[in-house]
Amino acid sequence: MRIFGLNRRIVRALLGSQYAHMLEYRAEIALWALSGVLPFIMLSLWSGSDARSQLGLDGVALDRYFLSAFLVRQFSVVWMVYAFEEDALLGRLSPYLLQPLHPLWRYVASHLGEQLTRLPFAAGIAGVFFLIQPQAFWIPSLGGFLLAWIATWMAFAIAFLLQSLIASLCFWSEKATALERLLFLPFLFLSGLLAPLTAFPPAVQAWVRWTPFPYLIDFPARVLSGDPVDLAAGFAAQLAWVGLLLPLVLVLWRAGVRRYSAMGA
Amino acid sequence: MVGFLGANGAGKTTTLKMLCGLIYPSSGQVLVAGHQPQRRHPDFLRRITLVMGQKQQLIWDLPPMDSLRVNAAVYGIPDRVASRRIAELSDLLELGEELTRPVRKLSLGQRMKAELLAALLHEPEVLFLDEPTLGLDVNAQLRVRQFLAEYNRRTGATILLTSHYMADITALCPRVLLIHQGQLFHDGPLDRLTSRLAPERHVRLELEQPAPAEAFNGLGHLDSLENCEVNLRVDPASLTRVLAQILERFEVRDLEVNDPPIDQLIGELFRQGSL
Amino acid sequence: MGRYWRTLRRFWGTALATQLEYQLNVLVELLAVVLSLGGSLLLLSLFFGPGRELGGWSWNQALIVQGFYTVFDGMTTAWLRPNLGAIVTYVREGTLDFVLLKPIDSQFWVSLRTFAPAGLSEVVLGLGLAAWGAHQSGVVLTPAVLVTVLLMLMVAAVILYSLWFLIAATSIWFVKTWNATEVLRALLASGRYPLEAYPAPLRLLFTLVLPVAFLTTVPAEVLLGRASFPLLALGIVLSAGFFAAARSFWLFALRHYTSASS
């Protein structure tokens, strides 16, 4: 049975080969994992600052929030647009387009393979964190963990779709990847990676909630760390963003491919 | 001008790089233009150049002219001198407005010519050319070949050339080096290499009337005999005698004497692995 | 020396010409600079409020630190990233060979080959921000202070360059170390905030091991007239040490490159 052009065999073959491929790059991926330490630097700042009281995260809650933010980021990092650009540049795209499988699935599989490779490194960094801050250690309930897992995957889906949107634009302009930089900046400051959303003034918070950014880090991180959070509203927003972006990406991608093949490039 | 031959992976590029000083010899000593290359002394670097067919030094997004100006500055060539040399060389290379168009918009042949220009701006005495005609169409290959011959004639520069296209070597190089399995197999003129690899000449005959195989006894090795078509291999020393006898014994419609094609011979040498 | 100057002018002339080929990119970069600074200020403002300080630094004083951080971030964008990031490309495409065959210092070439003008706008904005913060903090700029600040900014630039260069040079061995510079970037981001805002162990780390402190906090303290002489001396010694390390590491890396590659 095929769903979105996928069946069990294709999924297994794709994931297996991409995981094997990513294992080749484990040193590189370890460095990527390490480059995600920003939440810990911000944690050390927030912990000692006068402004801490306004965060609504007391005691170990702050430690847990930033560790969760780190973990969520580790498993929702998307670099699809760069891989796509390289494939387009090296002429690998044309054979992909000929295959009876949507090329986006290939990128999804390579991200999942990379996440699996990343897992031990991320766990290692979390382990070091607990050695330094043993009082922050916690084990989320099974239900909480599953919810956090889903929320993280939804965050990954939104981020992936956003980048796919930019990648589709590459069919029109070869420099569309520069747009990724413009998308990354608001993500960096507004997603909750550097400061929990509750740190922002209420007006900013209200406005930010209408962007996809807080659902990429802040919401999944709060679910994982066990903070009281409006689950229904969070998941609804995530679903809404996926529902909005998915058709947009598919339409734009199809138009882009048509243009690409019309140009005969 | 010296041609440098060897199978893929025989160490041609490695040797070239060693001669440029990009790789240190693990033992022994290299001396190029009176310098030890691996010191990469500026005086030495000013006297050599390296062109690699599959790598480029020109800035992709800009016209070759910009890269040339950078090179002029790096080699400390005054602007006036540089302009004169660029004019001369581009004349020789038949490059005109291509120099002011971005490199990415040039054809492979134009790009290679511009690469040569960039590599020769400082008037090096020793040129190391690694596959300078790689991937070029026949016309562009010919153009590059003509340029190298002319440049060599005008400046008397030493040129060491590797190429996959035997035509480059046969057209340009009076002296040929062949490395095989890490050893210098041949050093000398190309025809001497041919006679070493294939001591026999090929004689092709077309007869008026079919002749039996026995009729060719004592005339060399009979390769094939098909009706009137005959192929013989003959020792060069007895070639004139054999030809005279053939003309005496048979009615000959057509006769050809050939060296076996050199690339075929070398190809065979590389395939066999040894002699 | 004259040859190096002329070469440098040519290098940057061509860099400018390349940028003009992609004007849209310049626009995007400029927009990114503005967004980035806006975001940084917003984030910084979260730590402040009525009667609140960050590690003993007031809002205006912290602006100086943020300003200097922006200067060095701009320097990274304008100079370090385009050049040192390209070392990987030189190695992968084998064009490092061409660089090594030029009668000019190879470190000079790979360090100064190009620059990205968009980063300069960040440098200017950063200087403006630092000046504004200093003005608001009631700093009186004497020539002596100005000279010391400039000296310490030089020291900081040398440290930053050497750190980047050390990491970028490892790409001679590992073609894929580009993301090692991402780790460096993440750690250097700690320089956005005054050193005193961090817990003691991190302060030590950021002073001696990864001297982020000398990039932003120390020049800001000089401007505020409260830097101690031993600290300045330490900065100078560290920058000299890091630069020497970067230089000898490059020579070592080249020896490896020329002995192993083919």
Short mmCIF file of N, CA, C and O in Angstrom, two decimals, chain B residues 49-154:
data_model
loop_
_atom_site.label_atom_id
_atom_site.label_comp_id
_atom_site.label_asym_id
_atom_site.label_seq_id
_atom_site.Cartn_x
_atom_site.Cartn_y
_atom_site.Cartn_z
N THR B 49 55.42 27.72 -13.60
CA THR B 49 53.97 27.84 -13.53
C THR B 49 53.37 26.45 -13.66
O THR B 49 54.02 25.54 -14.19
N LEU B 50 52.18 26.32 -13.13
CA LEU B 50 51.49 25.03 -13.19
C LEU B 50 50.09 25.27 -13.74
O LEU B 50 49.37 26.16 -13.28
N VAL B 51 49.73 24.50 -14.74
CA VAL B 51 48.37 24.56 -15.27
C VAL B 51 47.76 23.17 -15.11
O VAL B 51 48.37 22.18 -15.51
N MET B 52 46.60 23.12 -14.50
CA MET B 52 45.95 21.83 -14.32
C MET B 52 44.62 21.87 -15.06
O MET B 52 43.79 22.75 -14.80
N GLY B 53 44.46 20.93 -15.96
CA GLY B 53 43.28 20.94 -16.82
C GLY B 53 41.98 20.85 -16.04
O GLY B 53 40.97 21.40 -16.44
N GLN B 54 42.01 20.15 -14.90
CA GLN B 54 40.74 19.97 -14.20
C GLN B 54 40.56 20.91 -13.02
O GLN B 54 39.58 20.84 -12.31
N LYS B 55 41.51 21.82 -12.81
CA LYS B 55 41.34 22.80 -11.74
C LYS B 55 41.55 24.18 -12.32
O LYS B 55 42.30 24.35 -13.26
N GLN B 56 40.88 25.13 -11.73
CA GLN B 56 41.04 26.47 -12.27
C GLN B 56 41.36 27.49 -11.20
O GLN B 56 40.91 27.38 -10.07
N GLN B 57 42.18 28.45 -11.59
CA GLN B 57 42.52 29.50 -10.63
C GLN B 57 41.76 30.79 -10.89
O GLN B 57 41.76 31.67 -10.05
N LEU B 58 41.11 30.90 -12.04
CA LEU B 58 40.38 32.14 -12.33
C LEU B 58 39.17 32.27 -11.41
O LEU B 58 38.57 31.28 -11.03
N ILE B 59 38.83 33.52 -11.10
CA ILE B 59 37.67 33.76 -10.25
C ILE B 59 36.41 33.54 -11.09
O ILE B 59 36.23 34.17 -12.12
N TRP B 60 35.58 32.66 -10.62
CA TRP B 60 34.43 32.16 -11.37
C TRP B 60 33.47 33.26 -11.78
O TRP B 60 32.97 33.30 -12.89
N ASP B 61 33.19 34.18 -10.86
CA ASP B 61 32.14 35.16 -11.10
C ASP B 61 32.61 36.39 -11.86
O ASP B 61 31.80 37.24 -12.20
N LEU B 62 33.91 36.51 -12.06
CA LEU B 62 34.43 37.75 -12.64
C LEU B 62 35.09 37.48 -13.98
O LEU B 62 35.46 36.35 -14.28
N PRO B 63 35.26 38.53 -14.79
CA PRO B 63 35.98 38.35 -16.04
C PRO B 63 37.44 37.96 -15.76
O PRO B 63 37.98 38.33 -14.72
N PRO B 64 38.07 37.22 -16.68
CA PRO B 64 39.46 36.80 -16.47
C PRO B 64 40.37 38.00 -16.19
O PRO B 64 41.36 37.88 -15.47
N MET B 65 40.03 39.17 -16.78
CA MET B 65 40.87 40.35 -16.60
C MET B 65 41.14 40.64 -15.13
O MET B 65 42.26 40.99 -14.76
N ASP B 66 40.11 40.47 -14.28
CA ASP B 66 40.29 40.76 -12.86
C ASP B 66 41.30 39.80 -12.24
O ASP B 66 42.17 40.21 -11.47
N SER B 67 41.20 38.51 -12.59
CA SER B 67 42.16 37.55 -12.07
C SER B 67 43.56 37.88 -12.57
O SER B 67 44.54 37.73 -11.84
N LEU B 68 43.65 38.35 -13.81
CA LEU B 68 44.96 38.69 -14.36
C LEU B 68 45.58 39.85 -13.58
O LEU B 68 46.76 39.84 -13.27
N ARG B 69 44.75 40.84 -13.23
CA ARG B 69 45.27 41.97 -12.48
C ARG B 69 45.76 41.52 -11.11
O ARG B 69 46.79 41.98 -10.63
N VAL B 70 45.00 40.57 -10.48
CA VAL B 70 45.44 40.05 -9.19
C VAL B 70 46.80 39.38 -9.35
O VAL B 70 47.74 39.64 -8.60
N ASN B 71 46.92 38.56 -10.38
CA ASN B 71 48.20 37.87 -10.59
C ASN B 71 49.33 38.86 -10.85
O ASN B 71 50.44 38.67 -10.36
N ALA B 72 49.04 39.91 -11.61
CA ALA B 72 50.07 40.91 -11.88
C ALA B 72 50.58 41.49 -10.57
O ALA B 72 51.79 41.64 -10.35
N ALA B 73 49.65 41.78 -9.66
CA ALA B 73 50.05 42.35 -8.37
C ALA B 73 50.85 41.34 -7.55
O ALA B 73 51.86 41.67 -6.95
N VAL B 74 50.36 40.10 -7.55
CA VAL B 74 51.02 39.07 -6.74
C VAL B 74 52.45 38.84 -7.22
O VAL B 74 53.37 38.69 -6.42
N TYR B 75 52.64 38.85 -8.54
CA TYR B 75 53.98 38.62 -9.07
C TYR B 75 54.79 39.91 -9.17
O TYR B 75 55.91 39.90 -9.66
N GLY B 76 54.18 41.01 -8.72
CA GLY B 76 54.91 42.27 -8.73
C GLY B 76 55.22 42.75 -10.13
O GLY B 76 56.28 43.33 -10.37
N ILE B 77 54.31 42.54 -11.07
CA ILE B 77 54.52 43.02 -12.44
C ILE B 77 53.89 44.40 -12.56
O ILE B 77 52.70 44.56 -12.28
N PRO B 78 54.66 45.40 -12.99
CA PRO B 78 54.08 46.75 -13.14
C PRO B 78 52.93 46.72 -14.13
O PRO B 78 52.94 45.93 -15.08
N ASP B 79 51.95 47.60 -13.92
CA ASP B 79 50.73 47.58 -14.73
C ASP B 79 51.01 47.69 -16.22
O ASP B 79 50.39 47.01 -17.02
N ARG B 80 51.97 48.58 -16.56
CA ARG B 80 52.25 48.80 -17.98
C ARG B 80 52.75 47.50 -18.63
O ARG B 80 52.29 47.10 -19.69
N VAL B 81 53.70 46.88 -17.94
CA VAL B 81 54.26 45.62 -18.44
C VAL B 81 53.17 44.56 -18.55
O VAL B 81 53.06 43.85 -19.55
N ALA B 82 52.34 44.49 -17.51
CA ALA B 82 51.27 43.49 -17.49
C ALA B 82 50.34 43.69 -18.67
O ALA B 82 49.98 42.74 -19.37
N SER B 83 49.95 44.94 -18.92
CA SER B 83 49.03 45.21 -20.03
C SER B 83 49.65 44.76 -21.35
O SER B 83 48.97 44.17 -22.19
N ARG B 84 50.95 45.05 -21.50
CA ARG B 84 51.61 44.67 -22.75
C ARG B 84 51.58 43.15 -22.91
O ARG B 84 51.23 42.63 -23.96
N ARG B 85 51.93 42.45 -21.83
CA ARG B 85 51.98 40.99 -21.92
C ARG B 85 50.60 40.41 -22.18
O ARG B 85 50.44 39.47 -22.96
N ILE B 86 49.60 40.98 -21.51
CA ILE B 86 48.24 40.48 -21.73
C ILE B 86 47.87 40.66 -23.19
O ILE B 86 47.31 39.76 -23.83
N ALA B 87 48.22 41.82 -23.74
CA ALA B 87 47.89 42.08 -25.15
C ALA B 87 48.58 41.05 -26.04
O ALA B 87 47.94 40.45 -26.93
N GLU B 88 49.87 40.82 -25.80
CA GLU B 88 50.62 39.86 -26.62
C GLU B 88 50.01 38.47 -26.54
O GLU B 88 49.71 37.83 -27.55
N LEU B 89 49.85 38.03 -25.29
CA LEU B 89 49.38 36.65 -25.10
C LEU B 89 47.96 36.46 -25.61
O LEU B 89 47.64 35.43 -26.21
N SER B 90 47.10 37.44 -25.39
CA SER B 90 45.71 37.25 -25.82
C SER B 90 45.66 37.25 -27.34
O SER B 90 44.80 36.61 -27.94
N ASP B 91 46.60 37.97 -27.95
CA ASP B 91 46.70 37.93 -29.41
C ASP B 91 47.04 36.51 -29.87
O ASP B 91 46.38 35.95 -30.74
N LEU B 92 48.07 35.95 -29.22
CA LEU B 92 48.48 34.59 -29.55
C LEU B 92 47.37 33.58 -29.32
O LEU B 92 47.20 32.62 -30.05
N LEU B 93 46.63 33.79 -28.24
CA LEU B 93 45.60 32.83 -27.84
C LEU B 93 44.27 33.09 -28.53
O LEU B 93 43.30 32.36 -28.33
N GLU B 94 44.21 34.17 -29.30
CA GLU B 94 42.97 34.58 -29.94
C GLU B 94 41.87 34.81 -28.92
O GLU B 94 40.75 34.32 -29.04
N LEU B 95 42.26 35.51 -27.87
CA LEU B 95 41.27 35.91 -26.86
C LEU B 95 41.04 37.39 -27.02
O LEU B 95 41.98 38.17 -27.14
N GLY B 96 39.80 37.80 -27.04
CA GLY B 96 39.52 39.22 -27.18
C GLY B 96 38.59 39.66 -26.08
O GLY B 96 38.97 39.75 -24.92
N GLU B 97 37.33 39.87 -26.44
CA GLU B 97 36.37 40.35 -25.46
C GLU B 97 36.04 39.28 -24.41
O GLU B 97 35.42 39.58 -23.41
N GLU B 98 36.51 38.04 -24.65
CA GLU B 98 36.29 37.00 -23.63
C GLU B 98 36.93 37.41 -22.31
O GLU B 98 36.49 37.00 -21.24
N LEU B 99 37.99 38.21 -22.39
CA LEU B 99 38.70 38.59 -21.16
C LEU B 99 37.85 39.50 -20.28
O LEU B 99 38.15 39.67 -19.11
N THR B 100 36.81 40.09 -20.83
CA THR B 100 36.00 40.99 -20.03
C THR B 100 34.62 40.41 -19.76
O THR B 100 33.73 41.11 -19.32
N ARG B 101 34.47 39.12 -20.05
CA ARG B 101 33.20 38.47 -19.71
C ARG B 101 33.41 37.55 -18.52
O ARG B 101 34.47 36.91 -18.43
N PRO B 102 32.41 37.44 -17.63
CA PRO B 102 32.61 36.57 -16.46
C PRO B 102 33.02 35.16 -16.86
O PRO B 102 32.51 34.62 -17.84
N VAL B 103 33.94 34.59 -16.10
CA VAL B 103 34.48 33.27 -16.42
C VAL B 103 33.36 32.25 -16.56
O VAL B 103 33.39 31.38 -17.43
N ARG B 104 32.33 32.36 -15.72
CA ARG B 104 31.28 31.34 -15.74
C ARG B 104 30.52 31.33 -17.05
O ARG B 104 29.82 30.38 -17.36
N LYS B 105 30.64 32.43 -17.83
CA LYS B 105 29.92 32.48 -19.10
C LYS B 105 30.78 32.05 -20.27
O LYS B 105 30.34 32.10 -21.41
N LEU B 106 32.04 31.65 -20.00
CA LEU B 106 32.93 31.25 -21.09
C LEU B 106 32.79 29.76 -21.37
O LEU B 106 32.42 28.98 -20.49
N SER B 107 33.12 29.37 -22.60
CA SER B 107 33.13 27.95 -22.93
C SER B 107 34.39 27.33 -22.32
O SER B 107 35.30 28.04 -21.92
N LEU B 108 34.40 26.02 -22.29
CA LEU B 108 35.53 25.33 -21.68
C LEU B 108 36.84 25.70 -22.37
O LEU B 108 37.87 25.92 -21.73
N GLY B 109 36.79 25.79 -23.70
CA GLY B 109 37.99 26.11 -24.46
C GLY B 109 38.48 27.52 -24.16
O GLY B 109 39.67 27.74 -23.92
N GLN B 110 37.55 28.47 -24.13
CA GLN B 110 37.93 29.85 -23.82
C GLN B 110 38.50 29.95 -22.42
O GLN B 110 39.46 30.65 -22.17
N ARG B 111 37.88 29.17 -21.51
CA ARG B 111 38.32 29.20 -20.12
C ARG B 111 39.76 28.69 -20.01
O ARG B 111 40.59 29.25 -19.32
N MET B 112 40.02 27.60 -20.75
CA MET B 112 41.37 27.02 -20.68
C MET B 112 42.40 28.00 -21.23
O MET B 112 43.49 28.14 -20.68
N LYS B 113 42.03 28.69 -22.29
CA LYS B 113 42.96 29.65 -22.87
C LYS B 113 43.23 30.78 -21.87
O LYS B 113 44.37 31.23 -21.73
N ALA B 114 42.16 31.21 -21.21
CA ALA B 114 42.33 32.27 -20.20
C ALA B 114 43.19 31.77 -19.03
O ALA B 114 44.01 32.51 -18.49
N GLU B 115 43.00 30.49 -18.68
CA GLU B 115 43.83 29.90 -17.62
C GLU B 115 45.31 29.96 -18.03
O GLU B 115 46.18 30.29 -17.23
N LEU B 116 45.57 29.59 -19.28
CA LEU B 116 46.95 29.62 -19.77
C LEU B 116 47.51 31.03 -19.68
O LEU B 116 48.64 31.24 -19.23
N LEU B 117 46.70 31.98 -20.10
CA LEU B 117 47.13 33.38 -20.05
C LEU B 117 47.48 33.77 -18.62
O LEU B 117 48.53 34.37 -18.36
N ALA B 118 46.60 33.40 -17.68
CA ALA B 118 46.86 33.75 -16.28
C ALA B 118 48.13 33.08 -15.78
O ALA B 118 48.87 33.64 -14.98
N ALA B 119 48.39 31.87 -16.26
CA ALA B 119 49.54 31.13 -15.78
C ALA B 119 50.84 31.61 -16.40
O ALA B 119 51.93 31.33 -15.88
N LEU B 120 50.74 32.33 -17.50
CA LEU B 120 51.95 32.72 -18.22
C LEU B 120 52.28 34.20 -18.09
O LEU B 120 53.27 34.67 -18.63
N LEU B 121 51.44 34.91 -17.33
CA LEU B 121 51.60 36.35 -17.23
C LEU B 121 52.98 36.75 -16.71
O LEU B 121 53.53 37.77 -17.10
N HIS B 122 53.53 35.93 -15.83
CA HIS B 122 54.83 36.30 -15.24
C HIS B 122 56.00 35.72 -16.04
O HIS B 122 57.11 35.67 -15.54
N GLU B 123 55.76 35.32 -17.26
CA GLU B 123 56.79 34.80 -18.15
C GLU B 123 57.66 33.75 -17.49
O GLU B 123 58.87 33.93 -17.35
N PRO B 124 57.05 32.65 -17.08
CA PRO B 124 57.83 31.61 -16.43
C PRO B 124 58.77 30.93 -17.42
O PRO B 124 58.50 30.95 -18.63
N GLU B 125 59.88 30.37 -16.89
CA GLU B 125 60.81 29.67 -17.76
C GLU B 125 60.47 28.20 -17.85
O GLU B 125 60.89 27.51 -18.76
N VAL B 126 59.77 27.72 -16.82
CA VAL B 126 59.42 26.31 -16.80
C VAL B 126 57.91 26.19 -16.65
O VAL B 126 57.33 26.76 -15.73
N LEU B 127 57.28 25.48 -17.58
CA LEU B 127 55.82 25.32 -17.53
C LEU B 127 55.49 23.87 -17.23
O LEU B 127 55.96 22.97 -17.92
N PHE B 128 54.70 23.65 -16.22
CA PHE B 128 54.21 22.30 -15.95
C PHE B 128 52.73 22.27 -16.35
O PHE B 128 51.92 22.99 -15.77
N LEU B 129 52.42 21.48 -17.33
CA LEU B 129 51.04 21.45 -17.82
C LEU B 129 50.46 20.06 -17.60
O LEU B 129 50.94 19.08 -18.17
N ASP B 130 49.46 20.00 -16.74
CA ASP B 130 48.84 18.71 -16.43
C ASP B 130 47.50 18.64 -17.16
O ASP B 130 46.55 19.31 -16.77
N GLU B 131 47.46 17.86 -18.22
CA GLU B 131 46.23 17.68 -18.99
C GLU B 131 45.61 19.01 -19.42
O GLU B 131 44.44 19.26 -19.14
N PRO B 132 46.36 19.85 -20.11
CA PRO B 132 45.79 21.17 -20.44
C PRO B 132 44.67 21.10 -21.46
O PRO B 132 43.95 22.06 -21.63
N THR B 133 44.52 19.96 -22.14
CA THR B 133 43.47 19.90 -23.16
C THR B 133 42.31 19.02 -22.73
O THR B 133 41.45 18.68 -23.54
N LEU B 134 42.28 18.67 -21.45
CA LEU B 134 41.25 17.75 -20.96
C LEU B 134 39.85 18.28 -21.22
O LEU B 134 39.52 19.40 -20.84
N GLY B 135 39.05 17.48 -21.86
CA GLY B 135 37.65 17.83 -22.05
C GLY B 135 37.38 18.82 -23.16
O GLY B 135 36.23 19.18 -23.40
N LEU B 136 38.43 19.30 -23.84
CA LEU B 136 38.20 20.28 -24.89
C LEU B 136 37.79 19.58 -26.19
O LEU B 136 38.17 18.43 -26.43
N ASP B 137 37.05 20.30 -27.03
CA ASP B 137 36.71 19.70 -28.32
C ASP B 137 37.94 19.76 -29.23
O ASP B 137 38.92 20.42 -28.93
N VAL B 138 37.86 19.04 -30.34
CA VAL B 138 39.04 18.86 -31.19
C VAL B 138 39.63 20.20 -31.62
O VAL B 138 40.84 20.41 -31.62
N ASN B 139 38.74 21.12 -31.98
CA ASN B 139 39.20 22.44 -32.43
C ASN B 139 39.99 23.18 -31.37
O ASN B 139 41.07 23.69 -31.61
N ALA B 140 39.41 23.19 -30.16
CA ALA B 140 40.05 23.91 -29.07
C ALA B 140 41.38 23.24 -28.70
O ALA B 140 42.36 23.92 -28.39
N GLN B 141 41.40 21.91 -28.76
CA GLN B 141 42.65 21.20 -28.49
C GLN B 141 43.73 21.68 -29.45
O GLN B 141 44.85 21.97 -29.06
N LEU B 142 43.34 21.76 -30.71
CA LEU B 142 44.29 22.16 -31.74
C LEU B 142 44.81 23.57 -31.47
O LEU B 142 46.01 23.83 -31.54
N ARG B 143 43.88 24.46 -31.09
CA ARG B 143 44.25 25.85 -30.81
C ARG B 143 45.26 25.90 -29.68
O ARG B 143 46.27 26.58 -29.77
N VAL B 144 44.97 25.17 -28.60
CA VAL B 144 45.87 25.18 -27.45
C VAL B 144 47.24 24.63 -27.85
O VAL B 144 48.29 25.17 -27.50
N ARG B 145 47.22 23.58 -28.64
CA ARG B 145 48.45 22.95 -29.09
C ARG B 145 49.29 23.95 -29.90
O ARG B 145 50.49 24.11 -29.67
N GLN B 146 48.61 24.63 -30.84
CA GLN B 146 49.33 25.60 -31.66
C GLN B 146 49.93 26.70 -30.79
O GLN B 146 51.07 27.11 -31.00
N PHE B 147 49.15 27.12 -29.80
CA PHE B 147 49.65 28.17 -28.94
C PHE B 147 50.91 27.72 -28.20
O PHE B 147 51.90 28.45 -28.13
N LEU B 148 50.86 26.52 -27.67
CA LEU B 148 52.00 26.04 -26.89
C LEU B 148 53.25 25.96 -27.77
O LEU B 148 54.35 26.35 -27.36
N ALA B 149 53.07 25.46 -28.99
CA ALA B 149 54.20 25.36 -29.90
C ALA B 149 54.79 26.74 -30.17
O ALA B 149 56.00 26.94 -30.10
N GLU B 150 53.88 27.70 -30.42
CA GLU B 150 54.33 29.05 -30.73
C GLU B 150 55.02 29.70 -29.51
O GLU B 150 56.07 30.32 -29.63
N TYR B 151 54.41 29.50 -28.34
CA TYR B 151 54.98 30.08 -27.13
C TYR B 151 56.38 29.51 -26.89
O TYR B 151 57.32 30.23 -26.57
N ASN B 152 56.49 28.22 -27.08
CA ASN B 152 57.78 27.55 -26.89
C ASN B 152 58.80 28.10 -27.89
O ASN B 152 59.96 28.34 -27.54
N ARG B 153 58.39 28.32 -29.10
CA ARG B 153 59.31 28.81 -30.13
C ARG B 153 59.77 30.22 -29.78
O ARG B 153 60.94 30.55 -29.87
N ARG B 154 58.83 31.06 -29.33
CA ARG B 154 59.17 32.45 -29.07
C ARG B 154 60.02 32.63 -27.83
O ARG B 154 60.93 33.45 -27.81
#
